[in-house]
Each structure stands twice: as structure tokens, then as C-alpha cells.
CSV table of C-alpha atoms in Angstrom, one decimal:
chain,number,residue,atom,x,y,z
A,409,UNK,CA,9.1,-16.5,3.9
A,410,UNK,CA,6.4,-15.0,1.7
A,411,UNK,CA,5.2,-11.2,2.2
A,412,UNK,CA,1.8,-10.5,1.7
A,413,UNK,CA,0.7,-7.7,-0.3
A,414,UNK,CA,0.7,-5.1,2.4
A,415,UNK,CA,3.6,-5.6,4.3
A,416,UNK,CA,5.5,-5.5,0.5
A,417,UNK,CA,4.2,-2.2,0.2
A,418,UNK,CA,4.8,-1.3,3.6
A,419,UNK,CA,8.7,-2.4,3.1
A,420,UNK,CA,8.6,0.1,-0.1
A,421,UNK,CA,6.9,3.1,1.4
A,422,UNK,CA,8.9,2.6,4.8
A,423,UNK,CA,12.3,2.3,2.0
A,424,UNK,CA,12.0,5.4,-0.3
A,425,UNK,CA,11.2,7.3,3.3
A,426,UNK,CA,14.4,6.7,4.7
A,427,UNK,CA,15.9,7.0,1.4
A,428,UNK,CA,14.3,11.0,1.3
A,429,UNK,CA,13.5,9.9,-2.4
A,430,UNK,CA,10.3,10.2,-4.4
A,431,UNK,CA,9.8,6.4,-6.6
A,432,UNK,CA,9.4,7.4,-10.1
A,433,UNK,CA,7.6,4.3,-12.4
A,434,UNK,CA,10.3,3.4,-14.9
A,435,UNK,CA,7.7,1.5,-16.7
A,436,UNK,CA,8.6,1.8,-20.4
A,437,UNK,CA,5.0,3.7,-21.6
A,438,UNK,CA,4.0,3.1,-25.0
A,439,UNK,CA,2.1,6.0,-25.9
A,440,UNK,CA,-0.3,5.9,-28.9
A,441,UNK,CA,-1.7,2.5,-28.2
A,442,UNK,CA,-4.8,1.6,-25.9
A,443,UNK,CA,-5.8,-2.1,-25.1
A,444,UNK,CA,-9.2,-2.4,-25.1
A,445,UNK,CA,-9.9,-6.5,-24.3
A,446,UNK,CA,-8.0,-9.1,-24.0
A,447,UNK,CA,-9.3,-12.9,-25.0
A,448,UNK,CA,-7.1,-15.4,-23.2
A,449,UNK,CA,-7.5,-19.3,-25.2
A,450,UNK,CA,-5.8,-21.6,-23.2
A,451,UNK,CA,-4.6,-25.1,-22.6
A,452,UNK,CA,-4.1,-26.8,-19.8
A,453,UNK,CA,-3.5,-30.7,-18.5
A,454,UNK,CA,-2.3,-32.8,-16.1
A,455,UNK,CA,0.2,-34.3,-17.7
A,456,UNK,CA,2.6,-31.1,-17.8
A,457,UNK,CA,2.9,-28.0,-16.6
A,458,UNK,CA,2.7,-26.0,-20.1
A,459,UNK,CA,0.2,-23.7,-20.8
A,460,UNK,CA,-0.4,-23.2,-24.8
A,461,UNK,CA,-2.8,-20.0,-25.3
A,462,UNK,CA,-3.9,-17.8,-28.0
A,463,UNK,CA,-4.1,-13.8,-26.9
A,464,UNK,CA,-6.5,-12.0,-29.1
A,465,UNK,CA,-5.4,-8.7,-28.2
A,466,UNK,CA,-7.7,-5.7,-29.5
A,467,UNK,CA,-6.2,-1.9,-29.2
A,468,UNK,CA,-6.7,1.3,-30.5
A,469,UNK,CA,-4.2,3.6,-32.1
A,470,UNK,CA,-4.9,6.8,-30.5
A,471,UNK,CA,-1.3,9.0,-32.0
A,472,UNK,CA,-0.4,8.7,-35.7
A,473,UNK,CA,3.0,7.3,-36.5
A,474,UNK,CA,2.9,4.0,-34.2
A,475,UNK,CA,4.7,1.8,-36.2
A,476,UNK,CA,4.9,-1.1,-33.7
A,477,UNK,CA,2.9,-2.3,-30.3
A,478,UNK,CA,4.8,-3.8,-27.3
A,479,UNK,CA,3.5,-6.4,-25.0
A,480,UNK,CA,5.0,-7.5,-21.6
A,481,UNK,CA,5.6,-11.3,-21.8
A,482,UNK,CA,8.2,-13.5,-19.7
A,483,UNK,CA,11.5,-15.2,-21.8
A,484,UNK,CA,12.6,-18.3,-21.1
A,485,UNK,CA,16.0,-18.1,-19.4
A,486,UNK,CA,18.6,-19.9,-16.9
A,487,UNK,CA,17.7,-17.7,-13.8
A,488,UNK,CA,14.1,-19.0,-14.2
A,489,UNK,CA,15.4,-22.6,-14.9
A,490,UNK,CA,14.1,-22.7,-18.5
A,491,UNK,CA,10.3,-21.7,-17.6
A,492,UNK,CA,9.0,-18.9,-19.4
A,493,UNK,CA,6.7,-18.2,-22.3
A,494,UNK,CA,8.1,-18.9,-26.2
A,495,UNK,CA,6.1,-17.0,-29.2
A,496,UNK,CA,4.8,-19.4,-32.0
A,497,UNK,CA,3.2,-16.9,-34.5
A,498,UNK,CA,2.2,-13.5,-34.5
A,499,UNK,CA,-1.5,-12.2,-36.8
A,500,UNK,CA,-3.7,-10.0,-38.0
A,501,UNK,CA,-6.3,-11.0,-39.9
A,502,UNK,CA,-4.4,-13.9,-40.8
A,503,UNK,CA,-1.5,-12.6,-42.0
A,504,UNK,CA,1.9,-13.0,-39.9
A,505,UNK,CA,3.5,-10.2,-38.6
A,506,UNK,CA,7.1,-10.0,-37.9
A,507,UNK,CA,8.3,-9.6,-34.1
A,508,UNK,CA,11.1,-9.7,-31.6
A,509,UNK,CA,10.6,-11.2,-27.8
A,510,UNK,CA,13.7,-10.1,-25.9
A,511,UNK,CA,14.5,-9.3,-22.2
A,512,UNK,CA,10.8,-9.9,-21.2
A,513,UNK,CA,9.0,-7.7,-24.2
A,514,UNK,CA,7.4,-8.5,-26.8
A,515,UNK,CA,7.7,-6.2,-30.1
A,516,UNK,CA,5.1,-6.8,-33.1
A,517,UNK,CA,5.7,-4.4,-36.4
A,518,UNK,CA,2.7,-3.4,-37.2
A,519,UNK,CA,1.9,-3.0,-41.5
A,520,UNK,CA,1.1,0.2,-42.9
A,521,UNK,CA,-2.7,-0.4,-43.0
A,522,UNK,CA,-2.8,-0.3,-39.3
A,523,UNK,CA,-1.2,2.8,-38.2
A,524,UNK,CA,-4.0,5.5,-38.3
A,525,UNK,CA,-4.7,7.3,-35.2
A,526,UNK,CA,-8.5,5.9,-34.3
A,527,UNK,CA,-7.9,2.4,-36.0
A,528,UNK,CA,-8.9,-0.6,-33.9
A,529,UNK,CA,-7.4,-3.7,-34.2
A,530,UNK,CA,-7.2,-7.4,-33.1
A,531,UNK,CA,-4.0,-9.2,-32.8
A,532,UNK,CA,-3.2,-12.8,-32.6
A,533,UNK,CA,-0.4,-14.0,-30.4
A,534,UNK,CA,0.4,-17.8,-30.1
A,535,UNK,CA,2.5,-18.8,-27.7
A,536,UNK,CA,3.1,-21.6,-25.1
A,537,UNK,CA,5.5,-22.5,-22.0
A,538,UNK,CA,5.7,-23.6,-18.0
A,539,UNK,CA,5.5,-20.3,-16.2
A,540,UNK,CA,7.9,-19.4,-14.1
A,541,UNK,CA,5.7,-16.9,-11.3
A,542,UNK,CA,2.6,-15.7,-12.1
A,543,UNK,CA,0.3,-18.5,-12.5
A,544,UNK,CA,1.1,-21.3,-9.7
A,545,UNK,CA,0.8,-24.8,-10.9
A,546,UNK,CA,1.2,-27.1,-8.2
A,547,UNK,CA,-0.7,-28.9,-5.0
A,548,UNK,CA,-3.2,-27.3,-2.5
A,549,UNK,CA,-3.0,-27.9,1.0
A,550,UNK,CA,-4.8,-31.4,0.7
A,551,UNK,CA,-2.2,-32.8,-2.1
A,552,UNK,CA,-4.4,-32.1,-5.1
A,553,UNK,CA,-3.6,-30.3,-8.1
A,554,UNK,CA,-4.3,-26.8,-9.0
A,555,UNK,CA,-3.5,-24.0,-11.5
A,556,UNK,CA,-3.7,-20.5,-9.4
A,557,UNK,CA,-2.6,-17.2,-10.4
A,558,UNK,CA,-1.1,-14.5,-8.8
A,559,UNK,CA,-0.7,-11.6,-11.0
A,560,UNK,CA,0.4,-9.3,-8.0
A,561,UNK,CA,2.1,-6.5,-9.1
A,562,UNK,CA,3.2,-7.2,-12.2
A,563,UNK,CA,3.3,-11.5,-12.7
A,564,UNK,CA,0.8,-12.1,-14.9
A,565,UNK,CA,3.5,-10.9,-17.8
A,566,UNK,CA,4.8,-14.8,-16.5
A,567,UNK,CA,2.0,-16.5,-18.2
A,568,UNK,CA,-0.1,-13.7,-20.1
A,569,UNK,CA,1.1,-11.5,-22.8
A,570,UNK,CA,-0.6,-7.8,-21.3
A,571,UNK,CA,0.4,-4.3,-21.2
A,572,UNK,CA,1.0,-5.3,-17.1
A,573,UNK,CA,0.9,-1.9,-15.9
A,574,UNK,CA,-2.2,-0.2,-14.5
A,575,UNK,CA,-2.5,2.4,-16.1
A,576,UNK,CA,-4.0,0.8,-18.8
A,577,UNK,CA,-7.3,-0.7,-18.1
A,578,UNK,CA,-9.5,-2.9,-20.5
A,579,UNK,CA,-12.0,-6.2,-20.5
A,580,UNK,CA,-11.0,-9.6,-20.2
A,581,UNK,CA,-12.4,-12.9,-21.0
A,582,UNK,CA,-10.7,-16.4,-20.6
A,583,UNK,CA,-11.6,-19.7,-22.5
A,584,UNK,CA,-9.8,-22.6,-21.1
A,585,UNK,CA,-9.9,-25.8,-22.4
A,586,UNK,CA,-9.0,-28.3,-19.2
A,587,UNK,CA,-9.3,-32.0,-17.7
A,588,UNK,CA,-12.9,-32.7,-17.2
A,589,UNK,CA,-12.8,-32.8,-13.9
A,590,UNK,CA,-11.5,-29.8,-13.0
A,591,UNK,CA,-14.0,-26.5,-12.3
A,592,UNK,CA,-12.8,-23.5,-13.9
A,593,UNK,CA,-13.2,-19.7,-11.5
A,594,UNK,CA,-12.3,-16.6,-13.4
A,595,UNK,CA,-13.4,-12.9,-13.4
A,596,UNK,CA,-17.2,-11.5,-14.6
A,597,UNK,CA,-19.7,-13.5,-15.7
A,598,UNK,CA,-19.9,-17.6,-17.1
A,599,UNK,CA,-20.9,-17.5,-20.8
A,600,UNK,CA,-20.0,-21.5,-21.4
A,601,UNK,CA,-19.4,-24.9,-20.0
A,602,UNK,CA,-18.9,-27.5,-22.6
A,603,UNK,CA,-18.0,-31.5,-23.0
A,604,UNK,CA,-15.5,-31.4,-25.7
A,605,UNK,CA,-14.9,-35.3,-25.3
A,606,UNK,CA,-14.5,-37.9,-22.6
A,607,UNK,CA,-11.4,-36.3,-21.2
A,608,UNK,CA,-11.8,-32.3,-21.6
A,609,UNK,CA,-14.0,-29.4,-21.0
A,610,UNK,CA,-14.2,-25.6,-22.3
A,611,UNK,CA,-15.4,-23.0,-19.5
A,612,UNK,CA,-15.7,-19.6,-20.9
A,613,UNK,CA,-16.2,-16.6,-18.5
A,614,UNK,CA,-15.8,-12.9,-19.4
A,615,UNK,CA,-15.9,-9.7,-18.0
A,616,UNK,CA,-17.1,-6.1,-19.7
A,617,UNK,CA,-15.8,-4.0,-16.8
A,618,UNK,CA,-12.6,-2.6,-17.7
A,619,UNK,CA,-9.7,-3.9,-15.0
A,620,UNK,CA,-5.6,-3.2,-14.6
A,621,UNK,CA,-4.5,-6.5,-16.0
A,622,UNK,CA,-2.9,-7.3,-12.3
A,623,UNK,CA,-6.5,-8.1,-11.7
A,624,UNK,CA,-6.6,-10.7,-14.1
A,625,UNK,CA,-7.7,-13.9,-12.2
A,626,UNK,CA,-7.9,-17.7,-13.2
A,627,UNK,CA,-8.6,-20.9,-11.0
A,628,UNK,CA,-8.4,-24.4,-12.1
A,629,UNK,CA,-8.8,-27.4,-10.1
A,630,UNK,CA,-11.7,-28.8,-7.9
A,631,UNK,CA,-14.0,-27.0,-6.3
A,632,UNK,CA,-17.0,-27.0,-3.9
A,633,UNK,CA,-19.5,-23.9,-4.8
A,634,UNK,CA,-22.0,-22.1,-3.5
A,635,UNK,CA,-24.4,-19.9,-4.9
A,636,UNK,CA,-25.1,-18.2,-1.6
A,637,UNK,CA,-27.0,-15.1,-2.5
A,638,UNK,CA,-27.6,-12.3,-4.8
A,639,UNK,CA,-26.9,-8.6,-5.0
A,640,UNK,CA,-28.5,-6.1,-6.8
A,641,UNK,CA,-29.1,-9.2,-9.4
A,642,UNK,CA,-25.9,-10.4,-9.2
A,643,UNK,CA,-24.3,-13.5,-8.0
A,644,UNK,CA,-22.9,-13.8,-4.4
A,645,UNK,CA,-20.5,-17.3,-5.0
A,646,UNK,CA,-18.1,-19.4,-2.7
A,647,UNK,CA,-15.6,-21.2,-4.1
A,648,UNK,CA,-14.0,-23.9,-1.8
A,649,UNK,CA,-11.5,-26.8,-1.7
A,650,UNK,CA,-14.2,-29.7,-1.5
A,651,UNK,CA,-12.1,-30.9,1.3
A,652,UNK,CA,-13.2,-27.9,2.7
A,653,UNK,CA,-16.9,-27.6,1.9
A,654,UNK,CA,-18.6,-27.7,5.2
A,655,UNK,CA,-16.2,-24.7,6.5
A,656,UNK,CA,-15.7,-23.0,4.0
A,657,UNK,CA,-18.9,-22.8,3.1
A,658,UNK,CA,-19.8,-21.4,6.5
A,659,UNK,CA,-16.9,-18.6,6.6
A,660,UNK,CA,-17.8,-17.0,3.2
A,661,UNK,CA,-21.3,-16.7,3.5
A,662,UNK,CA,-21.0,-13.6,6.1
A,663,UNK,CA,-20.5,-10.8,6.2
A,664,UNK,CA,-19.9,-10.5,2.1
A,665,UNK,CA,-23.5,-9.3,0.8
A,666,UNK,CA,-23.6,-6.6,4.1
A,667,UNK,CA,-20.9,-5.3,2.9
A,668,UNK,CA,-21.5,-4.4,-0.4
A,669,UNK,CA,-24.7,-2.8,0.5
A,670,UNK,CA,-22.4,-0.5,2.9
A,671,UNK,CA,-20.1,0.1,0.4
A,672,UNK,CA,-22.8,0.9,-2.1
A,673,UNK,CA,-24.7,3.4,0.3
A,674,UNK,CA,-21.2,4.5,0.9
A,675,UNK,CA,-19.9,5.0,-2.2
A,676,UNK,CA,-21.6,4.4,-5.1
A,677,UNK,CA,-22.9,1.0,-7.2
A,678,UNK,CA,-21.1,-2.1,-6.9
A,679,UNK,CA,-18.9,-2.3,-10.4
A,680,UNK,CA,-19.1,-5.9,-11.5
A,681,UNK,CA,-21.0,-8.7,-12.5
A,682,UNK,CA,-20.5,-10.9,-9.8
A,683,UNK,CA,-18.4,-11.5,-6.5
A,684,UNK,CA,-17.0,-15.1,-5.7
A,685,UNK,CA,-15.1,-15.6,-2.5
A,686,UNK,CA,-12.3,-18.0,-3.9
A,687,UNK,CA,-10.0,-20.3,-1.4
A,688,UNK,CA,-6.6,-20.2,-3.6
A,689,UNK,CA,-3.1,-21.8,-2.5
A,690,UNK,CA,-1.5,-19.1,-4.8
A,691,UNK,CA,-2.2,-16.1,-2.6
A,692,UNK,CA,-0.9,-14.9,1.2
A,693,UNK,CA,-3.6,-13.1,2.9
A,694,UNK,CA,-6.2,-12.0,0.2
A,695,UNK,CA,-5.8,-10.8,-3.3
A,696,UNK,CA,-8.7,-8.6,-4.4
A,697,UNK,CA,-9.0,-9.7,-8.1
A,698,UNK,CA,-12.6,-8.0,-9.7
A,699,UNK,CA,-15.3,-10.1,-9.3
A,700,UNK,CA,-13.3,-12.9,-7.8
A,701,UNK,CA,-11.6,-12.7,-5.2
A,702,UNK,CA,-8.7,-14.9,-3.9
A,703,UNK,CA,-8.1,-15.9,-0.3
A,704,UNK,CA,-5.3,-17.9,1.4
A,705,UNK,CA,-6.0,-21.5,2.3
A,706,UNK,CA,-5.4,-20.7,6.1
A,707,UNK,CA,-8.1,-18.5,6.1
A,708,UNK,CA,-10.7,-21.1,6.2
A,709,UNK,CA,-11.1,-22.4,9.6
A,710,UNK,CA,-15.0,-22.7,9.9
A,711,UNK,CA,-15.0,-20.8,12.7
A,712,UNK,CA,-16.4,-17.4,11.1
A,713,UNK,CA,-13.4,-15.9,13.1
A,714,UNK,CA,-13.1,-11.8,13.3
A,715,UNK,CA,-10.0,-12.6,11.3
A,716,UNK,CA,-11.7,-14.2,8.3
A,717,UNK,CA,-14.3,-11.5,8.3
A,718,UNK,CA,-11.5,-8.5,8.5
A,719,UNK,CA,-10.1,-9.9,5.2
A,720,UNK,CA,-13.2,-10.6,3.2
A,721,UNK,CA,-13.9,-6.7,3.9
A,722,UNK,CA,-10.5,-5.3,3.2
A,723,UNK,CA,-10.8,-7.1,0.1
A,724,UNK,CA,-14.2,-6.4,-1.1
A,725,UNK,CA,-13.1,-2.6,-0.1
A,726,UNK,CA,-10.8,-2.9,-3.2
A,727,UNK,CA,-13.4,-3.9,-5.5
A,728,UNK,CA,-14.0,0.0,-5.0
A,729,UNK,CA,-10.5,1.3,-3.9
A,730,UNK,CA,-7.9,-0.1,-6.6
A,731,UNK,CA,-10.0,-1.7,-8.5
A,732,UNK,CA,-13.0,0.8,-9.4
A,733,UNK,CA,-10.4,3.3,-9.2
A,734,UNK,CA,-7.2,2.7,-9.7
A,735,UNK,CA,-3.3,4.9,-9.4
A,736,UNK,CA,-2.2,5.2,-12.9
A,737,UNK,CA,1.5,4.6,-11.7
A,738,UNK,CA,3.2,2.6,-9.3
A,739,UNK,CA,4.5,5.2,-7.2
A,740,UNK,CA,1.0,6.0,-5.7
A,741,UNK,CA,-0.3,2.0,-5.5
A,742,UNK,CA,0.4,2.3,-1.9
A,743,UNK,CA,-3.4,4.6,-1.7
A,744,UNK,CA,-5.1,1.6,-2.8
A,745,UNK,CA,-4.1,0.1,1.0
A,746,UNK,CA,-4.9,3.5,2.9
């Protein structure tokens, strides 16, 4: 059975109370180091399920003496029956660095040049492999093929190589080379679709609004889409199964742009550069990625029921709560739900 993400924190909070113990995040902090963007290159085809991607990683060195930077990346093992991510090559500035990828962490050595507090820096991972969690490659609900992540809590380490923690926010953008036939759905704004030949295209989306990397969102397969509306200037999107188009199409298009104007009045201005309602076999329930937001398959009836509309404004109320602002440790996630 899966557990959406509310009852999993429910389960958690309901746990540590019976337990009369306070969680404390054993994340292992790297302090000196802040990511600053993340450009995901990636591969994918139909004829496999590996991904092959190039993570240009740029950071600051905020501390002197920070010899070496970690990543959170996904090994290969027997548990996960061989899935999992293997490291090709390691760079700066085109020279190779040396590394260690061990027990799910990756450790780069970083040269002397490289290790004053206020540098910034680019890094170049290579790196390919099936993921094991994290990204779900597989069938919708109509037998066609999809790629569909789930980062949620702390997956995207299963296909990505990320500080996955959220206390370390920064800007993403995602170039994916892909069959031609498939769309491509991902957070902030579209800066490219292009032909590279008779069997492949490039989409290119990016967004400049720092995000907790468990907000990291990519969809791959077919889509219907709608440009329903705009916002303040900015796109109001439905992205559907095309089986779906008539239905889901007519679900998404209340009560989304209402309720960013409430939440705006509310609270303050509406954070990102676009919001797309997103039908995903991936996700249970809703997963409020930024800018794009995942929603179970089941959820599109075409009805319009109270149901549908409950989730698509629990999730946009994230875009605010969690995602806006966001607990800098695990052990207080559960605010992001209150």
C-alpha cells in the first residue's frame, strides 16, 4: 500500500509522541559550502531505463579550510537489485578531480585553488544508471510510457546528485534530450524546444527561484496541455494524459487562478514563474513541486468534484507554505502540513 505524504508524516508525528522523544535530523551538514544552481543534462530513451546526465553543480565556499564538497547520490547495490547511479568523471574547468562514491555520498577533493571562503565554483559530475526510487520509469494508467519523479522526502538523491536536504535552497534548470514524441514538464519557465534529428528532442526549462531540491520536478511522456489562463503575467498550464484531455482539462481549470489571488491578498506575491497542474502516475494524492505541481492519476474524474478542488488548493497552499518558506530541518517538516 502506498502512503501519501500526509499520513507518512502523520505516522511520524503520531510515533516520536508516543515515543516522548524529540526527532533530531541526523543529516550529515556540510558546513562551508552553499549550492547555488543546479543544471541537470540528461538522457533519456525508450529503449532502456538508464538515465545518463551531466550535473553542473555551482556553490560557494562560505568557511575557509573546505577541502572537499559532498553530494547525496544513490550506489548501485543488491538491495536495490543493481539500480542506482555509477560516477563517470568528476571536473572543474576541465580538469578531473579525484572522488569517492560510497554508502549513497558522493566526495569530490577539491584543489587548492578552490578553497577560499567567497569563491564560487562550477562542478561537473557525469554519471549514469536505472534509478532505483526517485524518478519512476514505467506505464501510466493507460499503458503508455512515462518518466515521473518523486523526489519526496529525500528520493531525488536516486537519480540526481543534490545536497537532498532542505535546508539548502538554490535554482534549477533541466535540459533533457528525449524521444521526439514525448513532451517534456519541469519547474519555472521554457527557455528551448529543439529537433535534434528525426528521432530526438532537447526541452530546456529553468527556474531562478531558489527551491529545497525535494522540489525538483521532471515529467516525460505525452501530454495534452492547456494554456488556461494567466496570473499576474504568468502562465496558468494543465498538463494531462491525452487519454484524458476532455476531463482533465475540465478539472484543472477551477478553482487554480482564484486561488492564487487569495493567497496573494493573503499572504504576499505568488513566488514563481508559472503554475502547471500536472496529472503524474508517480505521486499519491498531490505533490506540491514549485511551479509544477503533480497530481495522482485518480484525481482526474471530469467531474470538478469537491475532492479534486480540496487538493489543487492544499497544494497550491504549499507553493507558499513549504515551498516559499521552508523548515530548515526535518524535524519541523510536519508545519508545512498544518
Amino acid at each position: 500500500m502506498r502512503l501519501t505524504k500526509r499520513v507518512q508524516l502523520l505516522i511520524i508525528s503520531v510515533t516520536l509522541l508516543t515515543h516522548g522523544m524529540a526527532y533530531a535530523d541526523n543529516y550529515p551538514f556540510q558546513r562551508g559550502i552553499d549550492i547555488l544552481h543546479y543544471a541537470f543534462s540528461l538522457s533519456v530513451s525508450d529503449a532502456s531505463d538508464q538515465i545518463n546526465g551531466t550535473a553542473s553543480v555551482t556553490f560557494k565556499i562560505t568557511q575557509r579550510g573546505i577541502t572537499a564538497i559532498q553530494f547525496d547520490l544513490a550506489n548501485s547495490n543488491q538491495e536495490r537489485q543493481g539500480k542506482g547511479m555509477q560516477v563517470v568523471s568528476v571536473l572543474l574547468k576541465g580538469q578531473l578531480l579525484s572522488y569517492t562514491h560510497q554508502s549513497d555520498r558522493l566526495q569530490i577533493s577539491l584543489p587548492g585553488n578552490v578553497r577560499d571562503s567567497g569563491l564560487v565554483a562550477t562542478i561537473e559530475i557525469r554519471y549514469s544508471g536505472s534509478p532505483y526510487t526517485g524518478m519512476r520509469i514505467g506505464n501510466t494508467q493507460f499503458g503508455k510510457r512515462s518518466f515521473s519523479s518523486d523526489n519526496w522526502p529525500n528520493k531525488g538523491r536516486h537519480w540526481l546528485p543534490m545536497v537532498d536536504h532542505p535546508s539548502d535552497k538554490a535554482t534549477v534548470e533541466f535540459m533533457v534530450t528525449a524521444p521526439s514524441h514525448y513532451q517534456v514538464i519541469s519547474n519555472g519557465l521554457l527557455q528551448e524546444v529543439s529537433v535534434l534529428n528525426d528521432s530526438t528532442k532537447l526541452t530546456h526549462w529553468k527556474q531562478s527561484v531558489p527551491v529545497s531540491p525535494w522540489l525538483f520536478v521532471l515529467g516525460i511522456q505525452e501530454y495534452a496541455v492547456q494554456y488556461v489562463d494567466a496570473f499576474q503575467g504568468k502562465s496558468i498550464e494543465t498538463w494531462v494524459h491525452p487519454q484524458n484531455r476532455a476531463a482533465g482539462f475540465y478539472d484543472f481549470a477551477e478553482p487554480t487562478k482564484k486561488v492564487l489571488q487569495f493567497y496573494t491578498d493573503y499572504v504576499g506575491p505568488y513566488a514563481y514563474e508559472k503554475l502547471a497542474n500536472i496529472q503524474a502516475p508517480s505521486v499519491s494524492g498531490g505533490m506540491e513541486t514549485s511551479s509544477a505541481i503533480f497530481y495522482t492519476e485518480k484525481l482526474v474524474t471530469g467531474t470538478r468534484s469537491e475532492r479534486t478542488q480540496q487538493v489543487v488548493i492544499h497544494e497550491i497552499a504549499h507553493q507558499w507554505f513549504g515551498n516559499a518558506v521552508t523548515e530548515s530541518t526535518w524535524d519541523d517538516v510536519w508545519l508545512s502540513e498544518g
